[in-house]
mmCIF file of C-alpha atoms in Angstrom:
data_model
loop_
_atom_site.group_PDB
_atom_site.id
_atom_site.type_symbol
_atom_site.label_atom_id
_atom_site.label_comp_id
_atom_site.label_asym_id
_atom_site.label_seq_id
_atom_site.Cartn_x
_atom_site.Cartn_y
_atom_site.Cartn_z
ATOM 1 C CA MET A 1 91.261 88.516 90.053
ATOM 2 C CA THR A 2 92.330 91.039 87.440
ATOM 3 C CA GLN A 3 89.760 92.801 85.321
ATOM 4 C CA GLU A 4 89.184 95.968 83.409
ATOM 5 C CA THR A 5 89.026 98.054 86.575
ATOM 6 C CA GLY A 6 92.559 97.024 87.524
ATOM 7 C CA ALA A 7 93.978 94.493 89.936
ATOM 8 C CA LEU A 8 91.247 93.833 92.466
ATOM 9 C CA PHE A 9 91.486 91.204 95.190
ATOM 10 C CA ILE A 10 88.406 90.523 97.314
ATOM 11 C CA GLY A 11 88.451 87.973 100.113
ATOM 12 C CA THR A 12 88.286 87.310 103.814
ATOM 13 C CA ALA A 13 90.526 86.801 106.803
ATOM 14 C CA GLY A 14 90.945 83.049 106.674
ATOM 15 C CA TRP A 15 88.819 80.940 104.356
ATOM 16 C CA GLY A 16 85.908 79.873 106.475
ATOM 17 C CA ILE A 17 82.716 78.923 104.652
ATOM 18 C CA PRO A 18 79.563 79.386 106.773
ATOM 19 C CA ARG A 19 77.070 76.570 106.464
ATOM 20 C CA SER A 20 74.327 79.035 105.538
ATOM 21 C CA ILE A 21 76.025 79.891 102.226
ATOM 22 C CA ALA A 22 77.932 76.661 101.590
ATOM 23 C CA GLU A 23 76.085 76.177 98.297
ATOM 24 C CA ARG A 24 77.848 79.274 96.964
ATOM 25 C CA PHE A 25 81.146 77.352 97.149
ATOM 26 C CA PRO A 26 80.419 74.227 95.096
ATOM 27 C CA GLY A 27 82.656 71.327 94.231
ATOM 28 C CA GLU A 28 84.816 68.829 96.035
ATOM 29 C CA GLY A 29 87.828 69.467 98.199
ATOM 30 C CA GLN A 30 88.808 71.184 101.418
ATOM 31 C CA HIS A 31 87.465 74.581 102.438
ATOM 32 C CA LEU A 32 90.422 76.432 100.932
ATOM 33 C CA GLU A 33 90.017 74.703 97.578
ATOM 34 C CA ARG A 34 86.317 75.567 97.423
ATOM 35 C CA TYR A 35 86.946 79.104 98.694
ATOM 36 C CA ALA A 36 89.651 79.724 96.088
ATOM 37 C CA ARG A 37 87.279 78.851 93.247
ATOM 38 C CA VAL A 38 85.132 81.817 94.268
ATOM 39 C CA PHE A 39 87.513 84.444 95.712
ATOM 40 C CA SER A 40 90.826 85.735 94.432
ATOM 41 C CA CYS A 41 92.712 86.063 97.729
ATOM 42 C CA ALA A 42 92.794 85.284 101.414
ATOM 43 C CA GLU A 43 94.480 86.884 104.392
ATOM 44 C CA ILE A 44 96.329 84.434 106.622
ATOM 45 C CA ASN A 45 96.180 85.830 110.135
ATOM 46 C CA THR A 46 96.585 82.656 112.166
ATOM 47 C CA SER A 47 100.280 83.442 111.602
ATOM 48 C CA PHE A 48 99.790 86.301 114.062
ATOM 49 C CA TYR A 49 99.072 83.833 116.871
ATOM 50 C CA ARG A 50 101.352 80.895 116.043
ATOM 51 C CA SER A 51 103.974 79.837 113.560
ATOM 52 C CA HIS A 52 103.236 77.459 110.686
ATOM 53 C CA LYS A 53 105.688 75.109 109.067
ATOM 54 C CA ARG A 54 106.926 76.016 105.603
ATOM 55 C CA GLN A 55 105.324 72.791 104.381
ATOM 56 C CA THR A 56 101.960 74.025 105.638
ATOM 57 C CA TYR A 57 102.209 77.201 103.586
ATOM 58 C CA THR A 58 103.283 75.122 100.583
ATOM 59 C CA ARG A 59 100.249 72.880 101.014
ATOM 60 C CA TRP A 60 97.927 75.892 101.186
ATOM 61 C CA ALA A 61 99.419 77.299 98.002
ATOM 62 C CA GLY A 62 98.890 73.933 96.320
ATOM 63 C CA HIS A 63 95.162 74.065 97.093
ATOM 64 C CA THR A 64 94.703 77.288 95.092
ATOM 65 C CA PRO A 65 94.695 78.164 91.368
ATOM 66 C CA ALA A 66 97.574 79.997 89.713
ATOM 67 C CA GLY A 67 96.086 83.484 89.975
ATOM 68 C CA PHE A 68 95.164 83.226 93.637
ATOM 69 C CA ARG A 69 97.128 85.368 96.101
ATOM 70 C CA PHE A 70 97.697 85.467 99.859
ATOM 71 C CA SER A 71 98.510 88.194 102.323
ATOM 72 C CA VAL A 72 100.145 87.057 105.563
ATOM 73 C CA LYS A 73 99.998 88.807 108.911
ATOM 74 C CA LEU A 74 103.249 89.180 110.836
ATOM 75 C CA PRO A 75 103.447 87.354 114.183
ATOM 76 C CA ARG A 76 102.504 89.167 117.371
ATOM 77 C CA THR A 77 105.930 88.247 118.757
ATOM 78 C CA ILE A 78 107.322 90.879 116.373
ATOM 79 C CA THR A 79 104.645 93.569 116.473
ATOM 80 C CA HIS A 80 103.174 93.299 119.963
ATOM 81 C CA ASP A 81 105.750 91.580 122.153
ATOM 82 C CA ALA A 82 108.999 92.968 120.697
ATOM 83 C CA ARG A 83 107.148 96.118 119.512
ATOM 84 C CA LEU A 84 109.261 96.226 116.322
ATOM 85 C CA HIS A 85 112.595 96.170 118.179
ATOM 86 C CA SER A 86 115.459 93.898 117.054
ATOM 87 C CA PRO A 87 113.330 92.057 114.498
ATOM 88 C CA GLU A 88 115.996 90.217 112.466
ATOM 89 C CA VAL A 89 115.822 86.741 114.027
ATOM 90 C CA LEU A 90 112.042 86.634 114.336
ATOM 91 C CA LEU A 91 111.534 88.041 110.847
ATOM 92 C CA LYS A 92 113.887 85.516 109.310
ATOM 93 C CA LYS A 93 112.014 82.627 110.908
ATOM 94 C CA PHE A 94 108.636 83.964 109.822
ATOM 95 C CA LEU A 95 109.704 84.786 106.276
ATOM 96 C CA ASP A 96 111.367 81.405 105.830
ATOM 97 C CA GLU A 97 108.073 79.775 106.787
ATOM 98 C CA ALA A 98 105.823 82.017 104.688
ATOM 99 C CA SER A 99 108.069 81.628 101.637
ATOM 100 C CA GLY A 100 106.414 78.239 101.235
ATOM 101 C CA LEU A 101 103.609 80.126 99.481
ATOM 102 C CA GLY A 102 105.968 80.900 96.607
ATOM 103 C CA GLU A 103 104.616 83.371 94.057
ATOM 104 C CA ARG A 104 101.208 83.309 95.720
ATOM 105 C CA LEU A 105 102.583 85.411 98.589
ATOM 106 C CA GLN A 106 101.654 88.950 97.554
ATOM 107 C CA VAL A 107 101.392 91.089 100.697
ATOM 108 C CA LEU A 108 102.860 91.173 104.211
ATOM 109 C CA LEU A 109 100.550 92.750 106.783
ATOM 110 C CA VAL A 110 101.991 94.542 109.810
ATOM 111 C CA GLN A 111 99.244 95.264 112.347
ATOM 112 C CA LEU A 112 100.431 97.339 115.293
ATOM 113 C CA PRO A 113 98.943 97.384 118.800
ATOM 114 C CA PRO A 114 96.839 100.432 119.719
ATOM 115 C CA SER A 115 99.375 101.326 122.411
ATOM 116 C CA LEU A 116 102.352 101.483 120.044
ATOM 117 C CA SER A 117 103.107 105.127 119.259
ATOM 118 C CA PHE A 118 105.176 106.259 116.311
ATOM 119 C CA GLU A 119 108.914 106.446 116.939
ATOM 120 C CA ALA A 120 110.770 107.381 113.774
ATOM 121 C CA ARG A 121 114.029 105.585 114.608
ATOM 122 C CA VAL A 122 112.332 102.327 115.555
ATOM 123 C CA ALA A 123 109.968 102.424 112.586
ATOM 124 C CA ARG A 124 112.711 103.247 110.112
ATOM 125 C CA THR A 125 114.972 100.446 111.339
ATOM 126 C CA PHE A 126 112.136 97.928 111.299
ATOM 127 C CA PHE A 127 110.816 98.689 107.825
ATOM 128 C CA GLU A 128 114.306 98.971 106.393
ATOM 129 C CA THR A 129 115.096 95.515 107.799
ATOM 130 C CA LEU A 130 111.849 93.996 106.537
ATOM 131 C CA SER A 131 112.247 95.520 103.071
ATOM 132 C CA SER A 132 115.786 94.170 102.789
ATOM 133 C CA MET A 133 114.658 90.641 103.667
ATOM 134 C CA HIS A 134 111.656 90.201 101.366
ATOM 135 C CA GLY A 135 110.324 91.618 98.114
ATOM 136 C CA ALA A 136 106.581 91.338 98.760
ATOM 137 C CA SER A 137 104.399 94.408 99.127
ATOM 138 C CA VAL A 138 104.150 95.532 102.763
ATOM 139 C CA VAL A 139 101.176 97.271 104.358
ATOM 140 C CA CYS A 140 100.866 98.535 107.914
ATOM 141 C CA GLU A 141 97.751 98.916 110.054
ATOM 142 C CA PRO A 142 98.726 101.298 112.848
ATOM 143 C CA ARG A 143 96.177 102.130 115.522
ATOM 144 C CA HIS A 144 97.834 104.800 117.658
ATOM 145 C CA ALA A 145 96.952 108.394 116.694
ATOM 146 C CA SER A 146 100.623 109.376 116.271
ATOM 147 C CA TRP A 147 100.880 107.185 113.149
ATOM 148 C CA PHE A 148 98.423 109.404 111.307
ATOM 149 C CA GLN A 149 100.629 112.495 111.359
ATOM 150 C CA PRO A 150 102.448 113.641 108.185
ATOM 151 C CA VAL A 151 105.872 112.619 109.513
ATOM 152 C CA ALA A 152 104.733 109.002 109.939
ATOM 153 C CA ASP A 153 103.064 108.968 106.537
ATOM 154 C CA GLN A 154 106.248 110.282 104.966
ATOM 155 C CA LEU A 155 108.363 107.588 106.576
ATOM 156 C CA LEU A 156 105.993 104.865 105.387
ATOM 157 C CA ALA A 157 106.092 106.315 101.886
ATOM 158 C CA GLU A 158 109.890 106.442 101.998
ATOM 159 C CA TRP A 159 110.026 102.676 102.496
ATOM 160 C CA LYS A 160 107.103 101.997 100.144
ATOM 161 C CA ILE A 161 104.853 100.809 102.947
ATOM 162 C CA GLY A 162 101.138 101.267 102.391
ATOM 163 C CA ARG A 163 98.968 102.321 105.317
ATOM 164 C CA VAL A 164 95.876 100.148 105.645
ATOM 165 C CA ALA A 165 92.423 101.703 105.321
ATOM 166 C CA ALA A 166 90.458 100.219 108.217
ATOM 167 C CA ASP A 167 86.866 100.130 109.352
ATOM 168 C CA PRO A 168 85.948 101.033 112.016
ATOM 169 C CA ALA A 169 88.382 103.912 111.626
ATOM 170 C CA ARG A 170 89.989 104.774 114.949
ATOM 171 C CA HIS A 171 91.130 108.181 113.674
ATOM 172 C CA SER A 172 89.854 110.633 111.082
ATOM 173 C CA SER A 173 92.216 109.515 108.311
ATOM 174 C CA ALA A 174 92.361 105.817 109.224
ATOM 175 C CA GLY A 175 89.566 104.870 106.861
ATOM 176 C CA VAL A 176 91.484 105.765 103.699
ATOM 177 C CA PRO A 177 94.782 104.377 102.379
ATOM 178 C CA GLY A 178 97.958 106.274 103.205
ATOM 179 C CA GLY A 179 101.713 105.910 103.294
ATOM 180 C CA TRP A 180 103.115 104.754 99.961
ATOM 181 C CA MET A 181 100.627 105.700 97.243
ATOM 182 C CA GLY A 182 102.871 105.103 94.258
ATOM 183 C CA PRO A 183 105.393 107.360 92.480
ATOM 184 C CA ALA A 184 102.753 109.949 91.579
ATOM 185 C CA GLY A 185 100.783 109.617 94.811
ATOM 186 C CA ASP A 186 97.647 108.543 92.953
ATOM 187 C CA GLY A 187 97.608 104.858 93.846
ATOM 188 C CA VAL A 188 99.251 103.602 90.664
ATOM 189 C CA GLY A 189 102.111 101.290 91.575
ATOM 190 C CA ALA A 190 100.926 100.918 95.180
ATOM 191 C CA THR A 191 98.981 98.292 97.110
ATOM 192 C CA LEU A 192 95.801 99.872 98.475
ATOM 193 C CA TYR A 193 94.752 97.578 101.287
ATOM 194 C CA TYR A 194 91.333 97.781 102.955
ATOM 195 C CA ARG A 195 90.543 95.818 106.140
ATOM 196 C CA TRP A 196 86.907 95.865 107.177
ATOM 197 C CA HIS A 197 86.458 94.471 110.674
ATOM 198 C CA GLY A 198 82.695 94.904 111.058
ATOM 199 C CA SER A 199 80.765 97.865 112.414
ATOM 200 C CA PRO A 200 79.336 98.809 114.844
ATOM 201 C CA ARG A 201 80.388 95.617 116.630
ATOM 202 C CA ILE A 202 83.913 94.819 115.547
ATOM 203 C CA TYR A 203 84.429 91.288 114.164
ATOM 204 C CA TYR A 204 80.720 90.509 114.516
ATOM 205 C CA SER A 205 78.580 93.012 112.618
ATOM 206 C CA ALA A 206 77.670 92.454 108.980
ATOM 207 C CA TYR A 207 77.807 95.358 106.543
ATOM 208 C CA THR A 208 74.680 96.550 104.782
ATOM 209 C CA ASP A 209 74.285 96.590 101.006
ATOM 210 C CA THR A 210 74.203 100.384 101.164
ATOM 211 C CA TRP A 211 77.571 100.485 102.928
ATOM 212 C CA LEU A 212 79.045 98.038 100.428
ATOM 213 C CA HIS A 213 77.717 100.050 97.493
ATOM 214 C CA THR A 214 79.380 103.196 98.844
ATOM 215 C CA ARG A 215 82.692 101.330 99.151
ATOM 216 C CA ALA A 216 82.341 100.072 95.577
ATOM 217 C CA ILE A 217 81.978 103.647 94.325
ATOM 218 C CA GLU A 218 85.023 104.701 96.358
ATOM 219 C CA LEU A 219 87.172 101.933 94.912
ATOM 220 C CA ASP A 220 86.066 102.810 91.401
ATOM 221 C CA SER A 221 87.594 106.271 91.890
ATOM 222 C CA TRP A 222 91.127 104.852 91.938
ATOM 223 C CA PRO A 223 93.051 104.655 88.643
ATOM 224 C CA LYS A 224 92.454 101.406 86.798
ATOM 225 C CA GLU A 225 96.134 100.483 87.223
ATOM 226 C CA SER A 226 95.871 100.460 91.033
ATOM 227 C CA GLU A 227 96.063 97.212 92.988
ATOM 228 C CA CYS A 228 93.294 97.102 95.582
ATOM 229 C CA TRP A 229 92.808 94.516 98.309
ATOM 230 C CA CYS A 230 89.521 94.314 100.203
ATOM 231 C CA ILE A 231 89.608 91.957 103.170
ATOM 232 C CA PHE A 232 86.533 91.298 105.303
ATOM 233 C CA ASP A 233 87.570 90.514 108.864
ATOM 234 C CA ASN A 234 84.080 90.356 110.417
ATOM 235 C CA THR A 235 84.414 86.606 110.766
ATOM 236 C CA ALA A 236 83.071 85.941 114.282
ATOM 237 C CA LEU A 237 79.524 85.124 113.120
ATOM 238 C CA GLY A 238 80.380 84.250 109.527
ATOM 239 C CA ALA A 239 79.464 87.619 107.983
ATOM 240 C CA ALA A 240 82.782 88.013 106.166
ATOM 241 C CA ALA A 241 82.192 85.505 103.367
ATOM 242 C CA SER A 242 78.637 86.689 102.787
ATOM 243 C CA ASN A 243 79.735 90.338 102.690
ATOM 244 C CA ALA A 244 82.614 89.500 100.332
ATOM 245 C CA LEU A 245 80.204 87.789 97.937
ATOM 246 C CA SER A 246 77.809 90.748 98.067
ATOM 247 C CA PHE A 247 80.644 93.222 97.603
ATOM 248 C CA THR A 248 81.901 91.349 94.559
ATOM 249 C CA ASN A 249 78.446 91.680 93.013
ATOM 250 C CA GLN A 250 78.236 95.333 94.045
ATOM 251 C CA ILE A 251 81.543 96.395 92.569
ATOM 252 C CA PHE A 252 81.115 94.522 89.311
ATOM 253 C CA GLY A 253 77.531 95.681 89.025
ATOM 254 C CA HIS A 254 78.666 99.279 89.539
ATOM 255 C CA TRP A 255 81.450 98.915 86.967
ATOM 256 C CA HIS A 256 79.132 97.424 84.339
ATOM 257 C CA ALA A 257 76.548 100.171 84.973
ATOM 258 C CA GLN A 258 79.207 102.845 84.534
ATOM 259 C CA ARG A 259 80.447 101.125 81.374
ATOM 260 C CA ALA A 260 76.930 101.020 79.927
ATOM 261 C CA VAL A 261 76.501 104.772 80.472
ATOM 262 C CA PHE A 262 79.885 105.417 78.824
ATOM 263 C CA ASP A 263 79.072 103.226 75.810
ATOM 264 C CA GLU A 264 75.669 104.848 75.381
ATOM 265 C CA GLY A 265 77.236 108.293 75.346
ATOM 266 C CA ASN A 266 79.829 107.310 72.783
#
């Protein structure tokens, strides 16, 4: 979904449609087809737990319109089991599978375990390898405190890896994007990726309209050329889709209100 405020993608982890709001996703077809008529993106994170055939990714892409985009989470075998070491074989298998999405594959998500501390040599080798094997944007969601030091941010920026802005934020700077922020450091030319897991109860809690409104104002502060992804991961009780719908209304309502004030003053 691209509009006057820049490239903005709002969606959920997966494409589940809770029965309570099913009427908001009208029309025939499978869940993904109905979901993709309403939202502009989806995060595939079942890939974290198991591999999918290339044909499966191709089928998913075929259920979505031309402008729809996917992010895909790297398998836990790479991030949690191998802990980023010797990734070539596993990455090749994963990327061969995910390439079935074609041009709809926009972002690769690297979520690290909370126990994985920053080691410059390991991180550099991993991201260099990943960058050489695929041209999609890459974002990383680290969770160990050592990844929020300047040296880690600099390494991510060196390899044009965005640091995910997560909620709940485990560390003081974890709630805002970091790493690669574009050539000028202002967000232009970068992928600003927000993952909202639900708070206070992670994966379960729904966000309030007040919280969503505050996030809409924050996103509006980025340059209009920025590419922003907002993924709701509070899927356990079905809050993600409802929150994503409300957030879409919030952010567009805020933008139109700001535009009206501007037009009135000019």
